[in-house]
Coordinates of C-alpha atoms in Angstrom, one line a residue:
M1 CA 41.9 -25.2 -1.6
P2 CA 39.0 -26.6 -3.3
S3 CA 38.1 -24.2 -6.2
Y4 CA 35.1 -22.1 -7.2
F5 CA 34.0 -24.5 -9.5
S6 CA 34.4 -27.5 -7.4
L7 CA 32.5 -25.7 -4.3
L8 CA 29.9 -24.8 -6.7
F9 CA 28.8 -28.1 -8.4
K10 CA 28.7 -29.0 -4.7
Q11 CA 27.4 -27.0 -2.6
D12 CA 24.3 -27.8 -0.9
F13 CA 22.1 -24.6 -0.3
S14 CA 20.0 -26.0 2.9
D15 CA 21.6 -24.1 4.9
L16 CA 21.5 -20.3 3.4
K17 CA 17.1 -21.2 2.5
A18 CA 17.2 -22.3 6.2
A19 CA 19.0 -18.8 7.0
G20 CA 16.4 -17.3 4.9
N21 CA 13.4 -18.8 6.9
S22 CA 14.4 -17.8 9.4
W23 CA 15.6 -14.2 8.9
E24 CA 12.1 -13.6 7.5
K25 CA 10.3 -15.7 11.4
L26 CA 12.3 -12.2 12.2
S27 CA 10.5 -9.8 10.5
R28 CA 7.1 -11.3 10.8
K29 CA 7.6 -11.5 14.6
M30 CA 8.2 -7.8 14.3
H31 CA 5.3 -6.8 12.2
D32 CA 3.0 -8.7 14.8
A33 CA 4.9 -7.7 17.6
F34 CA 5.1 -3.8 16.6
D35 CA 1.2 -3.4 16.3
T36 CA 0.6 -5.4 19.6
H37 CA 3.1 -2.6 21.3
R38 CA 0.5 0.3 19.1
T39 CA -3.4 -1.3 20.0
K40 CA -2.4 -2.8 23.1
V41 CA 0.7 0.1 24.8
T42 CA 0.8 2.9 23.5
G43 CA -2.5 3.5 21.6
P44 CA -5.0 2.5 25.7
L45 CA -2.4 5.4 26.9
H46 CA -2.7 7.9 24.4
A47 CA -5.9 8.1 25.9
N48 CA -5.2 7.9 29.1
W49 CA -1.9 9.4 30.0
E50 CA -1.6 13.6 30.6
G51 CA 1.4 14.9 31.5
D52 CA 5.4 15.7 30.6
D53 CA 6.4 12.1 32.2
A54 CA 3.5 10.9 30.3
K55 CA 5.0 12.5 27.7
N56 CA 8.3 11.6 27.7
A57 CA 7.5 7.4 28.7
L58 CA 5.6 7.9 25.5
R59 CA 8.6 9.4 24.0
F60 CA 10.1 6.3 24.8
L61 CA 8.2 3.5 24.2
E62 CA 7.4 4.7 20.8
D63 CA 10.9 5.3 20.3
I64 CA 11.1 1.4 20.6
E65 CA 8.0 1.0 18.0
T66 CA 10.7 2.5 15.5
R67 CA 13.3 0.8 16.7
V68 CA 11.1 -2.9 15.9
Q69 CA 9.6 -1.3 12.5
I70 CA 13.6 -1.3 11.6
V71 CA 13.8 -4.6 12.5
Q72 CA 11.2 -5.8 10.4
T73 CA 11.9 -3.9 7.8
E74 CA 15.3 -4.7 7.4
A75 CA 15.0 -8.5 8.5
M76 CA 13.0 -8.4 5.3
A77 CA 15.8 -7.0 3.3
I78 CA 18.3 -9.8 4.9
T79 CA 16.0 -12.9 3.1
K80 CA 15.7 -10.8 0.4
V81 CA 19.1 -10.2 -0.3
I82 CA 20.0 -14.2 0.8
D83 CA 17.4 -15.4 -1.3
T84 CA 17.9 -13.3 -4.8
T85 CA 21.4 -14.7 -3.7
R86 CA 20.7 -18.2 -2.9
H87 CA 18.2 -18.6 -6.4
R88 CA 21.1 -16.9 -8.5
M89 CA 23.4 -19.2 -7.4
E90 CA 21.3 -22.5 -7.6
Q91 CA 20.7 -21.5 -11.2
A92 CA 24.0 -20.7 -11.8
Q93 CA 24.9 -24.8 -11.0
K94 CA 22.0 -26.0 -12.6
D95 CA 23.7 -24.4 -15.9
L96 CA 26.9 -25.7 -14.2
R97 CA 26.7 -29.1 -13.9
A98 CA 23.8 -29.5 -17.2
V99 CA 26.8 -28.2 -19.1
V100 CA 29.5 -30.6 -16.9
N101 CA 26.9 -33.3 -17.4
D102 CA 26.4 -33.6 -21.2
A103 CA 30.2 -32.8 -21.5
E104 CA 31.3 -36.1 -20.5
A105 CA 28.5 -37.5 -21.3
Q106 CA 30.2 -36.8 -25.0
H107 CA 33.1 -38.0 -23.1
F108 CA 35.3 -35.0 -23.0
R109 CA 37.3 -34.7 -18.9
I110 CA 36.9 -32.2 -16.5
D111 CA 39.5 -31.8 -14.0
D112 CA 38.3 -29.9 -9.9
D113 CA 39.8 -27.3 -11.3
G114 CA 37.0 -27.1 -14.0
N115 CA 38.9 -27.4 -17.2
V116 CA 38.1 -29.3 -19.5
R117 CA 39.9 -31.5 -22.1
L118 CA 39.4 -33.5 -24.8
P119 CA 38.6 -37.1 -24.6
K120 CA 41.3 -39.5 -24.9
Q121 CA 41.4 -40.7 -28.6
W122 CA 40.8 -37.2 -29.3
E123 CA 44.1 -35.6 -27.6
E124 CA 46.7 -36.7 -29.5
P125 CA 46.6 -35.1 -32.9
Q126 CA 47.9 -38.3 -35.3
P127 CA 50.5 -37.4 -38.7
D128 CA 48.0 -39.7 -40.8
E129 CA 44.6 -38.5 -40.3
S130 CA 42.5 -37.5 -43.3
D131 CA 41.0 -34.9 -43.5
E132 CA 37.4 -36.3 -42.5
T133 CA 39.2 -37.3 -39.5
R134 CA 41.0 -33.5 -38.7
H135 CA 37.1 -32.3 -39.2
E136 CA 36.3 -33.8 -36.1
R137 CA 38.7 -33.3 -34.4
Q138 CA 38.4 -29.2 -34.9
T139 CA 34.4 -30.2 -34.3
K140 CA 35.6 -31.8 -30.9
E141 CA 37.6 -28.6 -29.9
A142 CA 35.2 -25.8 -31.0
L143 CA 32.9 -28.3 -28.5
L144 CA 35.4 -28.0 -25.9
Q145 CA 35.5 -24.5 -26.0
D146 CA 31.6 -24.2 -26.1
Y147 CA 32.2 -26.1 -22.7
Q148 CA 34.8 -23.4 -21.3
V149 CA 32.7 -20.5 -21.8
A150 CA 29.3 -22.4 -20.4
I151 CA 31.1 -23.1 -17.0
N152 CA 34.1 -20.4 -17.1
R153 CA 29.7 -18.3 -17.1
A154 CA 28.3 -20.6 -14.8
V155 CA 31.0 -19.8 -12.1
D156 CA 31.6 -16.4 -12.9
E157 CA 28.2 -15.5 -12.3
A158 CA 27.7 -18.0 -9.4
L159 CA 30.4 -15.5 -7.8
R160 CA 29.2 -12.1 -8.8
A161 CA 25.6 -13.2 -7.2
S162 CA 27.2 -14.0 -3.9
G163 CA 29.8 -10.5 -3.9
E164 CA 26.1 -8.6 -4.5
G165 CA 24.9 -10.2 -1.9
Q166 CA 27.9 -9.5 0.3
K167 CA 27.6 -5.5 -0.6
A168 CA 24.2 -5.6 -0.8
L169 CA 23.8 -7.0 3.1
A170 CA 26.7 -4.7 4.1
E171 CA 24.2 -1.9 3.3
L172 CA 21.6 -3.1 6.1
D173 CA 23.0 -1.8 9.4
G174 CA 20.2 0.2 11.2
E175 CA 22.1 0.6 14.0
I176 CA 19.0 -0.4 16.6
L177 CA 20.8 0.2 19.6
D178 CA 22.4 3.8 19.3
H179 CA 20.4 5.9 21.3
K180 CA 21.7 8.8 19.9
N181 CA 20.4 8.0 16.4
K182 CA 16.4 9.1 16.5
Q183 CA 16.3 9.6 13.1
M184 CA 16.5 5.2 12.3
A185 CA 13.8 4.5 10.5
A186 CA 14.8 6.8 8.0
E187 CA 18.0 5.2 7.4
S188 CA 16.3 1.6 7.5
A189 CA 13.9 3.0 4.2
R190 CA 17.2 4.4 2.9
D191 CA 19.1 1.4 3.4
A192 CA 16.4 -1.5 2.1
D193 CA 16.1 0.0 -0.9
K194 CA 19.3 1.2 -1.8
V195 CA 19.4 -2.6 -1.6
M196 CA 16.9 -3.3 -3.9
D197 CA 18.6 -1.5 -6.6
Q198 CA 22.2 -3.1 -6.0
L199 CA 20.3 -6.7 -6.6
G200 CA 18.0 -5.0 -9.5
L201 CA 15.0 -5.1 -8.6
K202 CA 12.5 -3.0 -8.8
G203 CA 9.5 -4.6 -7.0
P204 CA 6.0 -5.5 -7.1
K205 CA 4.0 -4.1 -10.4
V206 CA 0.8 -3.5 -9.0
P207 CA -1.7 -3.8 -12.3
D208 CA -4.0 0.2 -11.5
D209 CA -7.2 -1.7 -12.0
P210 CA -8.9 -2.7 -8.0
K211 CA -10.0 -5.6 -9.6
A212 CA -6.9 -6.2 -11.4
A213 CA -5.0 -5.7 -8.2
A214 CA -7.4 -7.7 -5.5
E215 CA -6.8 -10.7 -7.9
W216 CA -3.1 -9.9 -8.7
W217 CA -2.6 -9.9 -4.5
K218 CA -4.8 -13.3 -4.1
G219 CA -2.2 -15.1 -7.2
L220 CA 0.7 -14.0 -4.5
D221 CA 1.7 -16.1 -1.7
A222 CA 2.7 -14.9 1.9
D223 CA 5.7 -14.5 2.1
Q224 CA 5.1 -12.5 -1.0
Q225 CA 3.1 -10.5 0.2
R226 CA 4.8 -9.4 3.1
E227 CA 7.8 -9.3 1.1
Y228 CA 6.3 -6.6 -0.7
A229 CA 4.0 -5.3 2.0
T230 CA 7.4 -4.0 4.2
L231 CA 10.0 -3.9 1.4
Y232 CA 7.4 -2.1 -0.6
P233 CA 5.1 0.0 1.3
G234 CA 4.3 2.8 -0.2
R235 CA 3.2 1.1 -3.0
I236 CA 1.2 -1.6 -1.1
G237 CA -0.4 0.6 1.2
A238 CA -1.4 3.0 -2.4
A239 CA -3.1 0.0 -4.0
D240 CA -6.5 0.0 -4.4
G241 CA -8.4 -3.5 -4.7
L242 CA -6.1 -4.8 -1.9
P243 CA -7.1 -6.1 1.2
S244 CA -8.3 -3.1 4.1
D245 CA -6.1 -4.6 7.2
V246 CA -2.6 -4.7 4.7
R247 CA -3.4 -1.6 2.9
D248 CA -2.8 0.1 6.7
D249 CA 0.1 -1.9 7.4
A250 CA 2.1 -0.9 4.2
N251 CA 0.8 2.7 4.9
R252 CA 1.6 3.3 8.6
L253 CA 5.0 2.1 7.7
S254 CA 5.8 4.3 4.6
M255 CA 4.4 7.0 7.2
E256 CA 6.9 6.7 9.7
Q257 CA 9.3 6.3 7.1
E258 CA 8.9 9.0 5.6
L259 CA 8.1 11.3 8.2
N260 CA 11.7 10.0 10.0
A261 CA 13.3 11.6 6.5
L262 CA 11.8 14.4 6.6
Q263 CA 12.8 15.0 10.7
R264 CA 16.2 15.0 9.8
G265 CA 16.2 17.3 6.9
D266 CA 17.7 14.2 4.6
A267 CA 17.3 14.7 1.3
Y268 CA 15.9 11.4 0.4
A269 CA 12.0 13.7 0.8
V270 CA 11.1 15.9 -1.2
P271 CA 11.1 19.4 -1.9
G272 CA 8.6 21.0 0.8
N273 CA 9.3 19.8 4.0
D274 CA 8.1 21.9 5.8
D275 CA 3.8 21.3 4.2
R276 CA 5.1 17.6 4.4
L277 CA 6.6 17.8 8.1
H278 CA 3.7 19.1 9.7
N279 CA 0.7 17.1 7.8
L280 CA 2.2 13.6 8.6
Q281 CA 2.5 15.3 12.2
T282 CA -1.0 15.7 12.5
L283 CA -1.9 12.7 10.4
K284 CA 0.6 10.2 13.4
A285 CA -0.9 12.3 16.3
E286 CA -4.6 12.0 14.9
L287 CA -3.9 8.1 14.4
D288 CA -1.7 7.6 17.4
K289 CA -4.6 9.0 19.5
R290 CA -7.3 5.7 18.0
D291 CA -5.3 3.5 18.4
G292 CA -5.9 1.8 22.0
A293 CA -10.0 2.3 20.3
P294 CA -12.5 -1.1 20.4
E295 CA -12.6 -3.0 17.4
S296 CA -15.3 -1.8 15.6
K297 CA -13.9 1.9 16.1
Q298 CA -10.6 1.2 15.0
L299 CA -8.9 3.4 12.4
Y300 CA -7.2 1.4 8.5
L301 CA -5.2 4.5 7.7
L302 CA -5.4 3.3 3.0
N303 CA -4.0 6.2 1.9
H304 CA -1.8 9.5 1.8
D305 CA -0.4 11.7 1.1
A306 CA 1.4 14.9 2.2
G307 CA 2.0 17.2 0.4
G308 CA -0.4 20.3 -0.4
D309 CA -3.0 20.2 1.9
G310 CA -3.0 16.7 2.6
K311 CA -4.8 14.6 1.3
A312 CA -5.9 10.7 4.1
V313 CA -7.6 8.1 3.6
I314 CA -8.9 6.5 6.8
A315 CA -11.7 3.9 7.9
M316 CA -13.1 2.7 10.8
G317 CA -14.3 -0.3 11.6
N318 CA -12.6 -2.7 8.8
P319 CA -14.8 -2.8 5.3
D320 CA -13.8 -6.0 4.3
T321 CA -15.9 -7.0 6.5
A322 CA -18.7 -4.5 8.0
D323 CA -22.3 -5.4 6.5
N324 CA -22.8 -1.1 5.7
V325 CA -20.7 0.6 4.5
A326 CA -20.3 4.3 4.5
V327 CA -17.2 6.3 1.9
Q328 CA -18.5 10.5 3.3
V329 CA -16.4 13.0 1.2
P330 CA -15.7 16.0 2.5
G331 CA -16.0 20.0 1.0
T332 CA -14.5 23.0 0.4
S333 CA -11.5 23.9 2.6
T334 CA -10.2 20.6 4.1
T335 CA -6.8 19.6 4.6
M336 CA -5.1 17.7 6.5
D337 CA -5.3 19.8 9.8
S338 CA -8.9 18.6 9.5
T339 CA -8.3 14.6 10.4
G340 CA -9.4 15.3 14.2
G341 CA -13.0 16.6 13.5
Q342 CA -13.2 14.8 9.9
L343 CA -13.2 11.5 12.2
T344 CA -14.8 13.0 14.6
R345 CA -18.3 13.2 11.6
I346 CA -17.4 9.7 10.5
G347 CA -17.6 8.2 14.4
K348 CA -20.9 10.0 14.8
L349 CA -21.8 7.8 11.2
Q350 CA -20.9 4.7 12.0
D351 CA -22.9 5.3 15.7
A352 CA -25.7 6.6 14.1
A353 CA -26.0 3.5 11.0
E354 CA -25.6 1.1 14.2
N355 CA -28.8 2.2 16.1
A356 CA -30.7 2.3 13.1
D357 CA -29.6 -1.4 12.5
S358 CA -28.2 -2.7 15.8
S359 CA -27.6 -6.0 13.9
A360 CA -25.0 -4.6 11.2
S361 CA -21.6 -4.0 11.7
T362 CA -20.6 -1.0 9.2
S363 CA -17.7 0.5 8.5
T364 CA -18.1 4.8 7.5
V365 CA -14.4 6.1 6.1
Y366 CA -13.3 9.7 5.4
W367 CA -12.0 9.9 1.9
L368 CA -9.3 13.0 1.1
G369 CA -8.6 11.9 -2.1
Y370 CA -8.3 14.3 -3.8
D371 CA -7.6 18.5 -3.8
A372 CA -10.7 20.2 -1.7
P373 CA -10.9 23.8 -2.8
E374 CA -9.5 26.3 -0.1
A375 CA -11.4 28.8 -0.4
P376 CA -14.8 29.0 1.0
L377 CA -17.7 28.7 -1.6
M378 CA -19.9 31.8 0.3
E379 CA -16.2 33.5 -0.8
A380 CA -16.9 32.7 -4.5
A381 CA -13.8 35.0 -6.2
N382 CA -12.2 31.2 -5.9
T383 CA -13.0 29.7 -9.4
D384 CA -11.4 26.4 -8.4
V385 CA -14.4 26.9 -5.9
A386 CA -17.3 27.6 -8.4
G387 CA -16.3 25.2 -10.9
P388 CA -16.1 21.6 -11.1
G389 CA -12.4 21.0 -12.0
R390 CA -11.5 19.8 -8.5
A391 CA -14.8 17.1 -8.2
E392 CA -13.3 15.5 -11.7
D393 CA -9.5 15.6 -10.8
G394 CA -11.1 13.9 -7.5
A395 CA -13.6 11.9 -9.9
Q396 CA -11.4 8.7 -10.8
P397 CA -9.4 8.3 -7.5
L398 CA -13.4 8.1 -6.2
R399 CA -14.4 5.6 -8.5
D400 CA -11.2 3.9 -7.8
F401 CA -11.6 3.6 -4.2
T402 CA -15.0 2.4 -4.7
H403 CA -14.8 0.3 -6.9
G404 CA -11.8 -0.9 -5.2
L405 CA -13.9 -1.7 -1.6
R406 CA -15.6 -3.9 -4.2
A407 CA -13.0 -6.1 -4.9
S408 CA -11.3 -6.7 -1.1
H409 CA -14.3 -6.8 0.4
E410 CA -15.0 -10.3 2.1
G411 CA -18.6 -13.3 2.2
E412 CA -21.9 -11.3 0.9
R413 CA -21.7 -7.7 -0.9
A414 CA -21.6 -4.9 1.4
N415 CA -24.4 -2.3 0.8
L416 CA -22.4 1.1 -0.1
T417 CA -23.1 4.1 0.4
V418 CA -21.7 7.3 -0.9
M419 CA -22.2 10.7 0.6
G420 CA -20.9 14.4 0.7
H421 CA -21.1 17.2 1.7
S422 CA -20.2 20.4 0.0
Y423 CA -17.7 20.6 -2.7
G424 CA -17.6 17.3 -1.6
S425 CA -21.1 16.6 -3.0
T426 CA -20.1 17.8 -6.3
T427 CA -17.1 15.4 -6.1
V428 CA -19.5 12.6 -5.6
G429 CA -21.9 13.7 -8.5
A430 CA -18.5 14.1 -11.6
A431 CA -17.6 9.9 -9.9
A432 CA -20.7 9.0 -10.1
S433 CA -21.8 9.8 -13.6
G434 CA -18.5 9.9 -15.0
G435 CA -16.9 6.2 -15.5
E436 CA -18.2 3.1 -14.8
G437 CA -19.9 4.9 -11.8
L438 CA -19.2 4.2 -8.2
D439 CA -21.0 1.3 -8.1
A440 CA -22.8 2.3 -4.7
D441 CA -26.1 0.8 -4.1
N442 CA -27.0 4.6 -2.4
I443 CA -25.5 7.9 -2.7
A444 CA -26.7 11.0 -0.1
V445 CA -25.4 14.1 -0.2
V446 CA -25.6 17.0 2.7
G447 CA -25.2 21.5 2.1
S448 CA -25.0 20.3 -1.6
P449 CA -23.8 23.5 -4.3
G450 CA -24.6 21.6 -7.4
M451 CA -23.7 17.5 -8.4
T452 CA -22.3 18.4 -11.6
V453 CA -25.9 17.0 -13.6
D454 CA -29.3 18.3 -13.7
R455 CA -30.8 14.6 -13.0
A456 CA -30.7 12.6 -9.7
G457 CA -31.0 10.2 -12.3
Q458 CA -27.5 10.6 -14.5
L459 CA -26.2 9.4 -11.1
N460 CA -25.9 6.0 -12.0
T461 CA -27.7 4.3 -8.8
D462 CA -31.2 4.1 -8.0
N463 CA -30.6 5.7 -5.1
V464 CA -30.1 8.9 -4.3
Y465 CA -31.0 11.2 -0.9
F466 CA -29.8 15.2 -0.1
G467 CA -30.2 17.0 3.0
Q468 CA -29.8 20.8 3.0
A469 CA -31.0 23.0 6.1
P470 CA -33.4 25.6 5.7
D471 CA -30.7 28.5 6.3
D472 CA -27.5 26.9 4.6
G473 CA -26.4 28.8 2.7
I474 CA -25.1 27.0 -0.5
G475 CA -28.6 26.9 -1.8
W476 CA -27.1 30.6 -3.9
A477 CA -24.8 28.3 -5.4
Q478 CA -27.1 26.1 -7.2
G479 CA -27.2 26.2 -10.7
L480 CA -24.8 28.2 -11.1
S481 CA -21.8 26.1 -12.0
L482 CA -21.7 22.9 -10.7
G483 CA -25.4 21.5 -12.1
R484 CA -28.5 22.0 -11.6
G485 CA -28.6 21.6 -8.2
P486 CA -30.5 18.7 -5.3
T487 CA -33.1 21.2 -4.5
H488 CA -34.7 21.7 -7.6
P489 CA -37.5 20.7 -8.1
D490 CA -37.3 19.1 -11.5
W491 CA -34.2 17.3 -9.9
G492 CA -35.3 14.2 -8.6
G493 CA -34.0 11.9 -5.6
T494 CA -35.5 11.5 -2.0
R495 CA -34.9 14.7 0.3
F496 CA -34.4 13.5 3.4
E497 CA -35.4 15.5 6.7
T498 CA -32.9 18.2 8.3
D499 CA -33.6 20.1 11.7
T500 CA -30.4 21.2 11.8
S501 CA -28.6 25.0 11.3
G502 CA -26.5 26.6 8.8
H503 CA -24.0 24.6 6.4
S504 CA -22.0 22.2 9.0
G505 CA -24.3 21.2 11.9
Y506 CA -25.5 18.2 9.9
W507 CA -23.1 15.3 12.4
D508 CA -25.0 17.0 16.1
D509 CA -25.6 14.3 18.5
G510 CA -29.2 14.1 18.6
S511 CA -30.1 15.0 15.1
Q512 CA -32.9 13.9 13.0
S513 CA -30.3 15.4 10.2
L514 CA -27.6 13.0 11.3
A515 CA -30.5 9.8 12.6
N516 CA -32.1 9.9 8.8
Q517 CA -27.8 9.5 7.4
G518 CA -28.2 6.7 9.6
R519 CA -30.9 5.2 8.0
I520 CA -29.3 5.5 4.6
I521 CA -26.0 4.3 5.6
A522 CA -27.9 1.1 7.6
G523 CA -29.8 0.6 4.5
Q524 CA -33.3 2.5 5.2
Q525 CA -35.0 5.0 4.5
P526 CA -35.1 8.3 5.8
E527 CA -37.8 10.1 6.8
E528 CA -38.4 12.5 3.7
Y529 CA -38.3 16.2 4.0
V530 CA -42.0 18.1 4.2
P531 CA -42.1 21.0 3.3
P532 CA -43.0 24.5 5.5
G533 CA -47.0 24.6 6.0
Q534 CA -47.8 20.8 5.1
H535 CA -48.2 17.9 6.9
N536 CA -47.7 14.0 7.0
G537 CA -50.8 12.6 6.1

């Protein structure tokens, strides 16, 4: 039987490379299959099927999607194990061959078991050796020991790599044919994590700066991008500056994995399981409803956090390719339970913008990337509501997000509008006035209690718009603790006409309030507010 030395020295790793490529190809095909099944099969059915039979059928179809995701994740993990093991063994082989070549060049002899012997002329010591000859012999003997240690080290490293690779592969047992296992995705994710840990792989180091993150991503080859998005979906999905379709895929995979872990009550999940489970189920249900939507209405999950009240960042239409992009920041009491209503709002904003300019494409984004205050502002005993703290906490995440949109956008620069409602306008103000600002072309707010600044000119953009219904009770809060407030005569900016009532009517169908917001998103001037008793000349 050939020794490990001989096997390593002669090993051809082309079959191992081909195996890794095959598993990577399978993972890629499963990704495509999942996306097609979600958008072409279950998506349309969510919108059209009703009743108990429909629910049972959808559960079965979604179980198929879960199994496809497991294959996607574990096939990529297998790819990484094979490739990592191969690279380590190839390096060991390279080191071994280098040692052997050097030794043989010095006339040392190496047998098939990897044992090093002295050159023939030094094999037997002579009784009449001179001191010089004896010293040279000792030098040769010391060199022999060095060669032997290096050979043994290379063989040992190859054996260690092979053993660790074999152990890692043994962890990957998704059991996709076991129909009794309802929480397979959680197991799959944990298995992949365990495998990466066993191989000593810590995953990608994504730069914090969105522009740097975008450049980092572009510098990866396609295989690295697929590997990171599949094996580390949480990190990739949360990275501002990366392409929106990549973040969407990664976040949906991460969401499914955490959802499955929480459903099984696994230690893999963090404390607060009940709230997290509820938030993820709510988010998934709202996304599922719209999976079969037309391209302009397709949703992109750009970030999410199931903790606490929940956070979600969801785009309608791809912001990386749209001519106009609007980011809507919601206000007080917005939680994950608000997702459906907030998606309806950004849908109306998108329609209003495209009505204003049908030649341009528009993406609207619901950005709940901060912890919105819980109590209604009109009951302002709550210091979180009355103070700027929550807005200031959300300022940098909002800046990172808008700068990330700039970095990931394709082609000509988009017309970017950042919008805020109620306390969301306070967050917009804190973000726009601090740091490097929002890099927005327009800022437009409605029902603002104050934007943390005393003048529109402090928001780092020339185009600042605001609207406020005459009976919006938020007006009492302006000038108290959140800044002077847009309706103050010295605040500046452009007030646009609103014809809706109350604090939450600004998106009423057919209203001038909605149409004016659409014009701003489309890069047009809104109809300006005319005080009572005056008229346009």
